[in-house]
Short mmCIF file of C-alpha atoms in Angstrom, two decimals:
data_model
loop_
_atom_site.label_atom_id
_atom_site.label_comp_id
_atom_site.label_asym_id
_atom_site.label_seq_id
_atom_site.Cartn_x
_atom_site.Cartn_y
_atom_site.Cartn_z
CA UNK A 947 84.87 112.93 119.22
CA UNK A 948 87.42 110.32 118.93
CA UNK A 949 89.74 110.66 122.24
CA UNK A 950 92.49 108.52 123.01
CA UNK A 951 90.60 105.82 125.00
CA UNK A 952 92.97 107.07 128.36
CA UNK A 953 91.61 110.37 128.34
CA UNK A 954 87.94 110.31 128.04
CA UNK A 955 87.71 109.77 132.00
CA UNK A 956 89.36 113.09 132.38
CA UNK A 957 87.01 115.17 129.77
CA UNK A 958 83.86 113.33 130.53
CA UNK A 959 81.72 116.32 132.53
CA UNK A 960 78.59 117.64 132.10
CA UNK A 961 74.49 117.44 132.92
CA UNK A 962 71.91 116.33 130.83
CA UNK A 963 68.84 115.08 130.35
CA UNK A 964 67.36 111.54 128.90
CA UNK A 965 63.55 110.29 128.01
CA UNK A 966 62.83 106.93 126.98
CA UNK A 967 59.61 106.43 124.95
CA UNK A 968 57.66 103.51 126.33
CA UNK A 969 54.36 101.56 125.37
CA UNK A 970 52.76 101.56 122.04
CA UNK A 971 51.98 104.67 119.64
CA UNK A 972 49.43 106.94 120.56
CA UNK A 973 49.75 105.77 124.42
CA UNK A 974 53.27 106.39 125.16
CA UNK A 975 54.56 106.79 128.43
CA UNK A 976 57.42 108.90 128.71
CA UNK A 977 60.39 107.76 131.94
CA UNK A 978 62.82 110.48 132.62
CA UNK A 979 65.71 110.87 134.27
CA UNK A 980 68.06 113.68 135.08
CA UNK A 981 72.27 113.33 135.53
CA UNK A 982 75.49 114.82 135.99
CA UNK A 983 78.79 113.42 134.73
CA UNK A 984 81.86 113.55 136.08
CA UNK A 985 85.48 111.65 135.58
CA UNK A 986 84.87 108.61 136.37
CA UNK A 987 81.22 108.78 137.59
CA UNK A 988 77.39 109.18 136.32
CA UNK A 989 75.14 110.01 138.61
CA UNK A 990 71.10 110.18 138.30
CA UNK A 991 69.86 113.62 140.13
CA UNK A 992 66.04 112.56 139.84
CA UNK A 993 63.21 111.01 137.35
CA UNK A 994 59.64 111.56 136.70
CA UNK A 995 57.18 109.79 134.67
CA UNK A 996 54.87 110.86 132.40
CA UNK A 997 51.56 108.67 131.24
CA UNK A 998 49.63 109.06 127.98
CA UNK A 999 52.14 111.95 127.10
CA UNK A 1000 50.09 112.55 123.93
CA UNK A 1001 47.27 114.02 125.75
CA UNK A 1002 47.46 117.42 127.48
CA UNK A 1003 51.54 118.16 126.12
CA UNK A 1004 51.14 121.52 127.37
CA UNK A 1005 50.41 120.31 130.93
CA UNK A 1006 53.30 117.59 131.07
CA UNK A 1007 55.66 120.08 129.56
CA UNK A 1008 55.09 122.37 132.13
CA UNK A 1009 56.02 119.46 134.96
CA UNK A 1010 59.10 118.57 132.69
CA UNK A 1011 60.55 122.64 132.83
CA UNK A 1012 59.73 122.60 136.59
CA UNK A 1013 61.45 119.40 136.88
CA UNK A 1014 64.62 120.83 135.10
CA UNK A 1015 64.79 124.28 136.97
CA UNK A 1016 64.62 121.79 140.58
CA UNK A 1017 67.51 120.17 139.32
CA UNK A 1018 69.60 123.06 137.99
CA UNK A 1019 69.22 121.85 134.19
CA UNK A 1020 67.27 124.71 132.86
CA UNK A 1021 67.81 124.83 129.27
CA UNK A 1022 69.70 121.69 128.48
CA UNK A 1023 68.52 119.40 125.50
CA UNK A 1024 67.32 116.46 126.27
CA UNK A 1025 68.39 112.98 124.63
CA UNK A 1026 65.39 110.78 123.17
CA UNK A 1027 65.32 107.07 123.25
CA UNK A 1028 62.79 106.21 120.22
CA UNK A 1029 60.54 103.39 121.33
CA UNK A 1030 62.71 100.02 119.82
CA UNK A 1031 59.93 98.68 117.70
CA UNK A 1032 60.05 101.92 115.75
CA UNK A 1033 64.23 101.61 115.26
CA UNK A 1034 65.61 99.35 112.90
CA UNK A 1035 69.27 98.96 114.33
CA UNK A 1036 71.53 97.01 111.94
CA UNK A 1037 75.52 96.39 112.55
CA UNK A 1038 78.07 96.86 109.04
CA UNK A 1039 81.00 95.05 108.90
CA UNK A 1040 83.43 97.43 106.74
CA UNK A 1041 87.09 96.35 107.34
CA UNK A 1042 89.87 97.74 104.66
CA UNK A 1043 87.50 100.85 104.43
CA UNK A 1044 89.53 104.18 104.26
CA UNK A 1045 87.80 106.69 106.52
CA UNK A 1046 87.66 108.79 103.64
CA UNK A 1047 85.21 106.00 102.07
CA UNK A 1048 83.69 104.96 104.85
CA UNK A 1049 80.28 107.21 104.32
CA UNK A 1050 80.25 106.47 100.55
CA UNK A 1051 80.51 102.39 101.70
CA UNK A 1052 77.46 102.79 104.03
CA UNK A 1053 75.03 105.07 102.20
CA UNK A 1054 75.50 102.16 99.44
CA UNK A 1055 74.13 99.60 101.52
CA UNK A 1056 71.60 101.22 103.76
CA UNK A 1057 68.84 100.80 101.18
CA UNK A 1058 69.09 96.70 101.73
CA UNK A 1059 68.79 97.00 105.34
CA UNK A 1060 65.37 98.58 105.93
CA UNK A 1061 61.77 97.64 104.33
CA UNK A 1062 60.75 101.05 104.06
CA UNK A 1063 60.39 103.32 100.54
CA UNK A 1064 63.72 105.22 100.71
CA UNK A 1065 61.31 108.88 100.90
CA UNK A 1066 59.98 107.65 104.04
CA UNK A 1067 63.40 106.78 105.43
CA UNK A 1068 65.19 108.49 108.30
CA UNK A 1069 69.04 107.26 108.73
CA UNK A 1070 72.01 107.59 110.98
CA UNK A 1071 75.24 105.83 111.80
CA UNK A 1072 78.23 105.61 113.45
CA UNK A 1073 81.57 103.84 113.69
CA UNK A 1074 82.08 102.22 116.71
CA UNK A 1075 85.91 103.35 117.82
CA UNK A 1076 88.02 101.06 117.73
CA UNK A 1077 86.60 98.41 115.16
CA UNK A 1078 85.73 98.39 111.57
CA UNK A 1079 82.02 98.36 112.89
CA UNK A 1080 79.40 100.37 111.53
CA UNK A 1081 76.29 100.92 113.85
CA UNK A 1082 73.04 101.83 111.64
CA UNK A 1083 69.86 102.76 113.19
CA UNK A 1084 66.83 103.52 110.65
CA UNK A 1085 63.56 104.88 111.56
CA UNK A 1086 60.20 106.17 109.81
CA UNK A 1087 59.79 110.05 108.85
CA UNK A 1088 56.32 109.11 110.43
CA UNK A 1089 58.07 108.53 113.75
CA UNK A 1090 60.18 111.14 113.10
CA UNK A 1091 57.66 113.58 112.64
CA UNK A 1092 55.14 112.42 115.50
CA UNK A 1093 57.73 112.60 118.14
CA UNK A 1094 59.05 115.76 117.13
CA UNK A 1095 55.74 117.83 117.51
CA UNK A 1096 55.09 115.95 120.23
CA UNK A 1097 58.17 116.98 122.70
CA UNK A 1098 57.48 120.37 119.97
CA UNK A 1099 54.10 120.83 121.98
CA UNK A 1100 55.33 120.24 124.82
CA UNK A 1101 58.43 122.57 124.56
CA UNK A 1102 61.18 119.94 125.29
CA UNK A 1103 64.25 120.87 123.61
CA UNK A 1104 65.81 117.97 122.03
CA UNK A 1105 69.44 117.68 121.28
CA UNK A 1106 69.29 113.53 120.09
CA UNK A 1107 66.73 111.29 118.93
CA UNK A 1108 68.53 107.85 119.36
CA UNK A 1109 67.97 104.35 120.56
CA UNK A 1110 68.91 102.43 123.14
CA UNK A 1111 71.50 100.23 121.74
CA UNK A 1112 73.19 103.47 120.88
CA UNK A 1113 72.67 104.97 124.41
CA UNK A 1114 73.69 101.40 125.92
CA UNK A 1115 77.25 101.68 124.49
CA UNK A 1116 77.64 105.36 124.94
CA UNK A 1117 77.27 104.71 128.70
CA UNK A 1118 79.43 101.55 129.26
CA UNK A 1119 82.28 103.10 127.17
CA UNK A 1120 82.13 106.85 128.28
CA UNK A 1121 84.72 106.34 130.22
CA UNK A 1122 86.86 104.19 128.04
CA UNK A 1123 87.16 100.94 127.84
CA UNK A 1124 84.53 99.23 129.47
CA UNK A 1125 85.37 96.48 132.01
CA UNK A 1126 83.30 93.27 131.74
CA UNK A 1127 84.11 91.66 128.08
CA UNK A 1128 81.51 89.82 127.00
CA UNK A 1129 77.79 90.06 128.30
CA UNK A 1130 74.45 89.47 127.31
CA UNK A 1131 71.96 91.68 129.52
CA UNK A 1132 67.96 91.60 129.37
CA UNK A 1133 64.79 94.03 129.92
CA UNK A 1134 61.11 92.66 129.61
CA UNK A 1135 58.70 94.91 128.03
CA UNK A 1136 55.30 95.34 126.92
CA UNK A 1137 55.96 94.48 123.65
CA UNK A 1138 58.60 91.56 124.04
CA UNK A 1139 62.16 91.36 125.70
CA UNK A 1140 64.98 93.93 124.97
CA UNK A 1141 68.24 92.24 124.29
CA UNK A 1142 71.88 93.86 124.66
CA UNK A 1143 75.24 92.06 124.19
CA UNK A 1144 79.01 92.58 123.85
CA UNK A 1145 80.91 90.26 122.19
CA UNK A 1146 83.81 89.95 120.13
CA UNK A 1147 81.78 89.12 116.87
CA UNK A 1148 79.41 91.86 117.73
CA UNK A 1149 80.26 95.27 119.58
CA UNK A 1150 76.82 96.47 120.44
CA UNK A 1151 73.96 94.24 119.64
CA UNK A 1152 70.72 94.89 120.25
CA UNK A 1153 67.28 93.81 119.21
CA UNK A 1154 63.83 93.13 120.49
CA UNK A 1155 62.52 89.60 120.34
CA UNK A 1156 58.55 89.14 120.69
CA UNK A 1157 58.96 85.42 122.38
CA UNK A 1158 59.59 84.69 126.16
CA UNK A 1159 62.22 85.42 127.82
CA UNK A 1160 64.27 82.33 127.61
CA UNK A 1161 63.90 81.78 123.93
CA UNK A 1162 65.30 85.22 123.74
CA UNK A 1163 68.38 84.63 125.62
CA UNK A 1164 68.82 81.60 123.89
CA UNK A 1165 69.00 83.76 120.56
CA UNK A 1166 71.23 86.37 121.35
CA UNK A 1167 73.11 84.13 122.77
CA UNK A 1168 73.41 82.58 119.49
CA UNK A 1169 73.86 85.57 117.57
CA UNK A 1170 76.58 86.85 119.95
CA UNK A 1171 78.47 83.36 119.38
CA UNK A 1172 78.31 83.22 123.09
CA UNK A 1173 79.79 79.84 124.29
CA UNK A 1174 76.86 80.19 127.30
CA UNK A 1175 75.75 83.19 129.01
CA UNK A 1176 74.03 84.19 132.34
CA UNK A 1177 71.45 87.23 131.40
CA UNK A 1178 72.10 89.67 133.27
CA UNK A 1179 70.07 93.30 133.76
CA UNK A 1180 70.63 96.57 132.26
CA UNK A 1181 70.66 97.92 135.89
CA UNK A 1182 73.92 95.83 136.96
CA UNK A 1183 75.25 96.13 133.17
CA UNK A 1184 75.11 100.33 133.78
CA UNK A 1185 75.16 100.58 137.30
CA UNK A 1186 72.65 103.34 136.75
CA UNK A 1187 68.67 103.17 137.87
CA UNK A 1188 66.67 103.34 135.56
CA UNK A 1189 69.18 102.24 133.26
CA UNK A 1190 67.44 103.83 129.75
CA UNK A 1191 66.52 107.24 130.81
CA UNK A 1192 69.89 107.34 133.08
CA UNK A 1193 72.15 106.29 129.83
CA UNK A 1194 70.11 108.44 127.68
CA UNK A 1195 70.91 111.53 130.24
CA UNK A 1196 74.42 110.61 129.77
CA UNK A 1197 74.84 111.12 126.42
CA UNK A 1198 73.00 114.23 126.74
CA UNK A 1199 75.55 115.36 128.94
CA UNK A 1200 78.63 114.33 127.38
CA UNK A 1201 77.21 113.98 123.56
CA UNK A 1202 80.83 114.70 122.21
CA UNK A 1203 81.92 111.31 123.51
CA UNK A 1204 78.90 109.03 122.69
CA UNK A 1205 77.99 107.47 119.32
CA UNK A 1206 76.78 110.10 117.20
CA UNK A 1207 73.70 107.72 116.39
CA UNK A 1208 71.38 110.77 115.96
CA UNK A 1209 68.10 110.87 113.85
CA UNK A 1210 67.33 114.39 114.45
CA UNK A 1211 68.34 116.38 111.39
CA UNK A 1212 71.18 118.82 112.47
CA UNK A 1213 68.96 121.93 111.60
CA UNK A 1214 66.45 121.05 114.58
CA UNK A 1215 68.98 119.88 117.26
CA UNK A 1216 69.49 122.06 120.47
CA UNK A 1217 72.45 122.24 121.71
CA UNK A 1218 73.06 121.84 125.71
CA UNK A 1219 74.59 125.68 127.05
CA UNK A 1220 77.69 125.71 126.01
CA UNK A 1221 78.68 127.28 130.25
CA UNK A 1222 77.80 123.81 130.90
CA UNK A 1223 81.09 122.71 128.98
CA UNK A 1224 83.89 125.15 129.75
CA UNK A 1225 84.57 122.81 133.52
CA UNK A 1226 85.17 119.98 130.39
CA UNK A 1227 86.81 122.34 127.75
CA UNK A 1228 89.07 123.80 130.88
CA UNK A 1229 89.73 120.12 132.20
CA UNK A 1230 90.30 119.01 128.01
CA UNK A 1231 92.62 121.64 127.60
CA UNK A 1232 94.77 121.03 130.84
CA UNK A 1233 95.24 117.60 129.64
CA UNK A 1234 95.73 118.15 125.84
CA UNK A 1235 98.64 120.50 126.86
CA UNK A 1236 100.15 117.69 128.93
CA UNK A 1237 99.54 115.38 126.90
CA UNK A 1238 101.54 117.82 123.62
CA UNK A 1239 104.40 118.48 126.47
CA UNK A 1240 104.66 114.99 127.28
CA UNK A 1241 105.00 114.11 123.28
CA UNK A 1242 106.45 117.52 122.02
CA UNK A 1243 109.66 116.61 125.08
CA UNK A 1244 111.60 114.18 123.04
CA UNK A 1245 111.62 116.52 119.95
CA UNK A 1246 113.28 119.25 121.91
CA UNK A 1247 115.90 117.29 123.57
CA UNK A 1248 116.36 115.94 119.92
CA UNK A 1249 116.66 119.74 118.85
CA UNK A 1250 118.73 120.78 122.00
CA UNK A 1251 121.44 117.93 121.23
CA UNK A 1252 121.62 118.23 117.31
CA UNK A 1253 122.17 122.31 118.06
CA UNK A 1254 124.93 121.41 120.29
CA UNK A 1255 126.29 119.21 117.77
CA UNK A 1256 126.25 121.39 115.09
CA UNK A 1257 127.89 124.09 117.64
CA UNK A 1258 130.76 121.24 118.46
CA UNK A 1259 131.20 120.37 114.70
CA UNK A 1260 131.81 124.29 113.93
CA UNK A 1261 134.53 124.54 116.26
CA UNK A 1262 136.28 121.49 115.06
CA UNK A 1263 135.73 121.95 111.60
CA UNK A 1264 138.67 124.43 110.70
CA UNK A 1265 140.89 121.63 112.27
CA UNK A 1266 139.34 118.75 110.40
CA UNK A 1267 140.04 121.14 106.92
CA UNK A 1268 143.51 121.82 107.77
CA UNK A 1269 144.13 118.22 108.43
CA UNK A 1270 142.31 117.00 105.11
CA UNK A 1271 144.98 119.58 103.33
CA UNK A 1272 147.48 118.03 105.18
CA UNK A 1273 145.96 114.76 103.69
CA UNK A 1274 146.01 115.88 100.12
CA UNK A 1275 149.63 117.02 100.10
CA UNK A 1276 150.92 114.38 101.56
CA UNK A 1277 149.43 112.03 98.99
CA UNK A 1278 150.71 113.95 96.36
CA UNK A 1279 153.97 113.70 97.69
CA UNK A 1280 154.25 110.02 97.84
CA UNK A 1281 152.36 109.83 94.24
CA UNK A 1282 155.33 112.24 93.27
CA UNK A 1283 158.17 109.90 95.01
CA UNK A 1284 156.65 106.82 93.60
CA UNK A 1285 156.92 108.41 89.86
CA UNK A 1286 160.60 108.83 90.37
CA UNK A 1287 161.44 105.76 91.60
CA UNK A 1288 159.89 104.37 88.86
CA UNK A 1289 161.63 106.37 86.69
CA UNK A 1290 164.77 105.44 88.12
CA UNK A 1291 163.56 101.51 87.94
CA UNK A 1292 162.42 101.60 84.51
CA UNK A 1293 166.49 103.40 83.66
CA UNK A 1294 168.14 100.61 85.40
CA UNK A 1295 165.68 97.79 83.47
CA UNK A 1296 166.28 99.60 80.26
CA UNK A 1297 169.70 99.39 79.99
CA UNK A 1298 169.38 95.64 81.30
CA UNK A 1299 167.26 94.97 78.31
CA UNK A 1300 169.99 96.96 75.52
CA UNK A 1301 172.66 94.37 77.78
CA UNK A 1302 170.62 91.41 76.81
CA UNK A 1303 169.95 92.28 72.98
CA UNK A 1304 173.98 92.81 72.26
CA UNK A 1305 174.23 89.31 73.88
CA UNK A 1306 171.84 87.35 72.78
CA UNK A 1307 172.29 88.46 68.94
CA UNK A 1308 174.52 86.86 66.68
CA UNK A 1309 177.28 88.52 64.66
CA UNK A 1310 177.42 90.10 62.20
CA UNK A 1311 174.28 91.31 63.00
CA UNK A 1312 173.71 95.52 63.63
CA UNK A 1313 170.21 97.17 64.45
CA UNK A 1314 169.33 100.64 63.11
CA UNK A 1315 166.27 101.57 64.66
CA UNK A 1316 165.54 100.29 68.57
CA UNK A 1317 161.85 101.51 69.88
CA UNK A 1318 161.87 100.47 73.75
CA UNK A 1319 158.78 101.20 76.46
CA UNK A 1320 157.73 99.33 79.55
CA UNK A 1321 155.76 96.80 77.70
CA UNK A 1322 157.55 96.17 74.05
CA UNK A 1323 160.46 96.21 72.17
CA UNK A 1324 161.27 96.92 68.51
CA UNK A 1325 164.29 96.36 66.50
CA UNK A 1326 165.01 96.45 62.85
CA UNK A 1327 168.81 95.91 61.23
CA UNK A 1328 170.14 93.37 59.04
CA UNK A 1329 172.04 89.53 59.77
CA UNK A 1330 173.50 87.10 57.68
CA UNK A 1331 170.02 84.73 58.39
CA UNK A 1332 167.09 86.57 59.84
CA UNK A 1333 165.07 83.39 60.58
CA UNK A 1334 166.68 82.02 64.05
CA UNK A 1335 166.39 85.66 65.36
CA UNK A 1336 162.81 84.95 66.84
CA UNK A 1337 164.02 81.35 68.50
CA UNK A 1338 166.86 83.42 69.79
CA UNK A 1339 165.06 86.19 71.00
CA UNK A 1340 162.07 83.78 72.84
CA UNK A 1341 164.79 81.68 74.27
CA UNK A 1342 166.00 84.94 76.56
CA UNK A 1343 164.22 85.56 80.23
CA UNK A 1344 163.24 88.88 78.73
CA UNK A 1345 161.40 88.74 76.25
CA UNK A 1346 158.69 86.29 74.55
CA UNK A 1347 156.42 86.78 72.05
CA UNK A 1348 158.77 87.89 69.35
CA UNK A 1349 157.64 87.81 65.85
CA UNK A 1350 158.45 89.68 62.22
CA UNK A 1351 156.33 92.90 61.53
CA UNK A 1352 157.37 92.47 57.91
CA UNK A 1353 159.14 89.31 56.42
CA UNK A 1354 163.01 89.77 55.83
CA UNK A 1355 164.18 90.75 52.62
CA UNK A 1356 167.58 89.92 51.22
CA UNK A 1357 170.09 92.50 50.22
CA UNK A 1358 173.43 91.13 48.91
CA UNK A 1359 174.95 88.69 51.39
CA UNK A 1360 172.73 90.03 53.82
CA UNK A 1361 169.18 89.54 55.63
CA UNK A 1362 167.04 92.69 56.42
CA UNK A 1363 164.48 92.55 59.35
CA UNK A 1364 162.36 94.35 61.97
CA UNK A 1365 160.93 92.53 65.05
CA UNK A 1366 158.90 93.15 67.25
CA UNK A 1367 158.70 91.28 70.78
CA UNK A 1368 157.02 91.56 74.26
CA UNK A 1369 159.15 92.19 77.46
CA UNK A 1370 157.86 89.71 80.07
CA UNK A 1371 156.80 91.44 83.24
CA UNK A 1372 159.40 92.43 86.03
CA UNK A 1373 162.20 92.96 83.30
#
């Protein structure tokens, strides 16, 4: 379940149950541990151990349901750390992936990050929240299949079957974000050393490494791109004892907020009783509904002021309509007084343009047609010489641009024209 990092403290609640496989196949030894979560808190209720678990299953299994009922767990499934040599655990650097994509872009690439056929492949993975980091863990169906009619035998319901880099970061982060930064923590086994490590290049890394200890750290240390880094224990990493089977119960308890790094196919998973999660679902609820008042708030005052601005606008709006009338008529007024005094203008500068033409022409001269607007002015008559009429006319303030719109034809004594000239602006 991706929560908001701030409020997986206050949903993190539950019991559970976690068994690490140790020592090699056929010979396992089985370390388990009981827990209870709570905000803020994991603690371990009790562990047992259980030697050469794949002899006498029935017997064990028996100790393991007595163990559970002592503890109050009866009937939760139990998350199962795979023994690390049998878990290929491989980190996929996806950045620019759309969600939507993201399980296409891994399923392409898982078959290049395990030797085995792809039939005799077992897969899961999970993006680790926050970064564009995909953890892939890859098992056998031989381990698969040994482990689940073993804990089958022995009637262990099983909700998980994970590993313990998986269970690792479920534990640190439960809560959130997990103080610290960068680490680099240690655990000697039979088989080699266990290495886990934070750092920025690598969320959760873990691997196994069959030399000594200090070539190990020197390694991870390496592959972390650790500047230098003081090992420390998966005890003081967790704060739990013993760190595996305690982490592993964790998970069990609140599975909705760890990795979902499961190789247990969904049709044989057990899930824990779901009375064990209503305190959670309760608690989850409580805060979601804060949470949607605390972000659904600003909306409403948002909605509470536009309605009272809307309710304002309607009681000023008949006002604001009468004044926009108001507006309108009043422009069309002055558009009305400006037409008549131009009217009364364009009078005054018409007769002072019929003034200037029975000055400025020469006698005898007479005009029988006059055209006059506000930008031209057309005469025609006849003159004793037609030809100094345009000089005449261009030499007056009122007019320029004069010129013949037909060339002057003699009649008798006389000189026929019609001209037609510009009236310069302002006259």
């Amino acid at each position: 379940m991706n929560l908001p990092s701030e409020l997986k403290k206050w949903v993190a609640f539950g019991a559970g149950v976690g068994i690490e496989v140790r020592g090699p196949s056929g010979v396992e030894s089985l370390h388990i541990a009981a827990a209870t979560v709570r905000p803020g808190t994991i603690r371990v209720l009790g562990e047992m151990t259980v030697e050469n678990a794949g002899e006498h299953a029935g017997v064990w299994g028996t100790e393991y349901a007595a163990f559970l009922k002592q503890h109050g767990l009866g009937g939760v499934a139990a998350t199962i750390l795979l023994p690390r040599r049998e878990v290929i655990l491989r980190q996929l650097s996806l950045p620019g992936v759309a969600p939507k994509d993201l399980a296409q872009a891994v399923h392409f690439q898982i078959d290049g990050l395990h030797p085995f056929p792809e039939e005799q492949a077992v897969a899961s993975w999970a993006q680790i929240p926050g970064t564009s980091t995909v953890l892939v863990a890859i098992t056998r169906h031989a381990v698969h299949e040994r482990y689940t009619t073993l804990f089958g035998e022995a009637g262990v319901q099983v909700g998980s079957f994970t590993c313990s880099g998986a269970a690792i970061y479920s534990a640190r982060h439960l809560f959130g974000a997990a103080a610290g930064g960068e680490f680099l923590a240690i655990q000697e086994t039979a088989a080699g050393v266990e290495v886990y490590g934070e750092s920025a290049t690598h969320p959760a890394f873990s691997a196994t490494f069959p030399a000594g200890a200090e070539r190990a750290v020197a390694m991870a240390t390496s592959e972390l791109r650790l500047e230098s880094a003081e090992p420390r224990t998966l005890e003081e990493v967790l704060g739990l004892t013993p760190a595996l089977p305690a982490a592993a119960a964790a998970c069990s308890a609140c599975s909705w907020l760890a990795l979902d790094v499961n190789l247990l196919p969904e049709a044989q998973r057990v899930s824990n009783s779901r009375a064990l999660w209503i305190p959670a679902a309760v608690l989850g609820t409580l805060v979601l509904l804060l949470s949607g008042a605390l972000l659904g708030f600003p909306q409403f005052e948002r909605s509470r002021y536009l309605k009272s601005l809307n309710e304002e606008i309607s009681r000023v709006e008949p006002q604001a309509t009468r004044a926009d009338v108001l507006d309108r008529r009043i422009a069309g007024a002055r558009a009305d007084i400006q037409l008549l005094d131009s009217f009364r203008a364009r009078t005054k500068s018409d007769m002072d343009v019929l003034s200037e033409l029975t000055r400025i022409l020469p006698p005898p001269t007479w005009v029988n047609l006059l055209d006059l607007n506000a930008a031209q002015v057309s005469i025609a008559g006849a003159t004793a010489q037609a030809a100094g009429l345009l000089e005449v006319m261009d030499s007056s303030p009122f007019f320029e641009g004069s010129e013949f719109q037909s060339a002057p034809a003699r009649a008798d004594k006389e000189e026929t024209f019609r001209i037609r000239a510009k009236r310069e602006a302002g006259k």
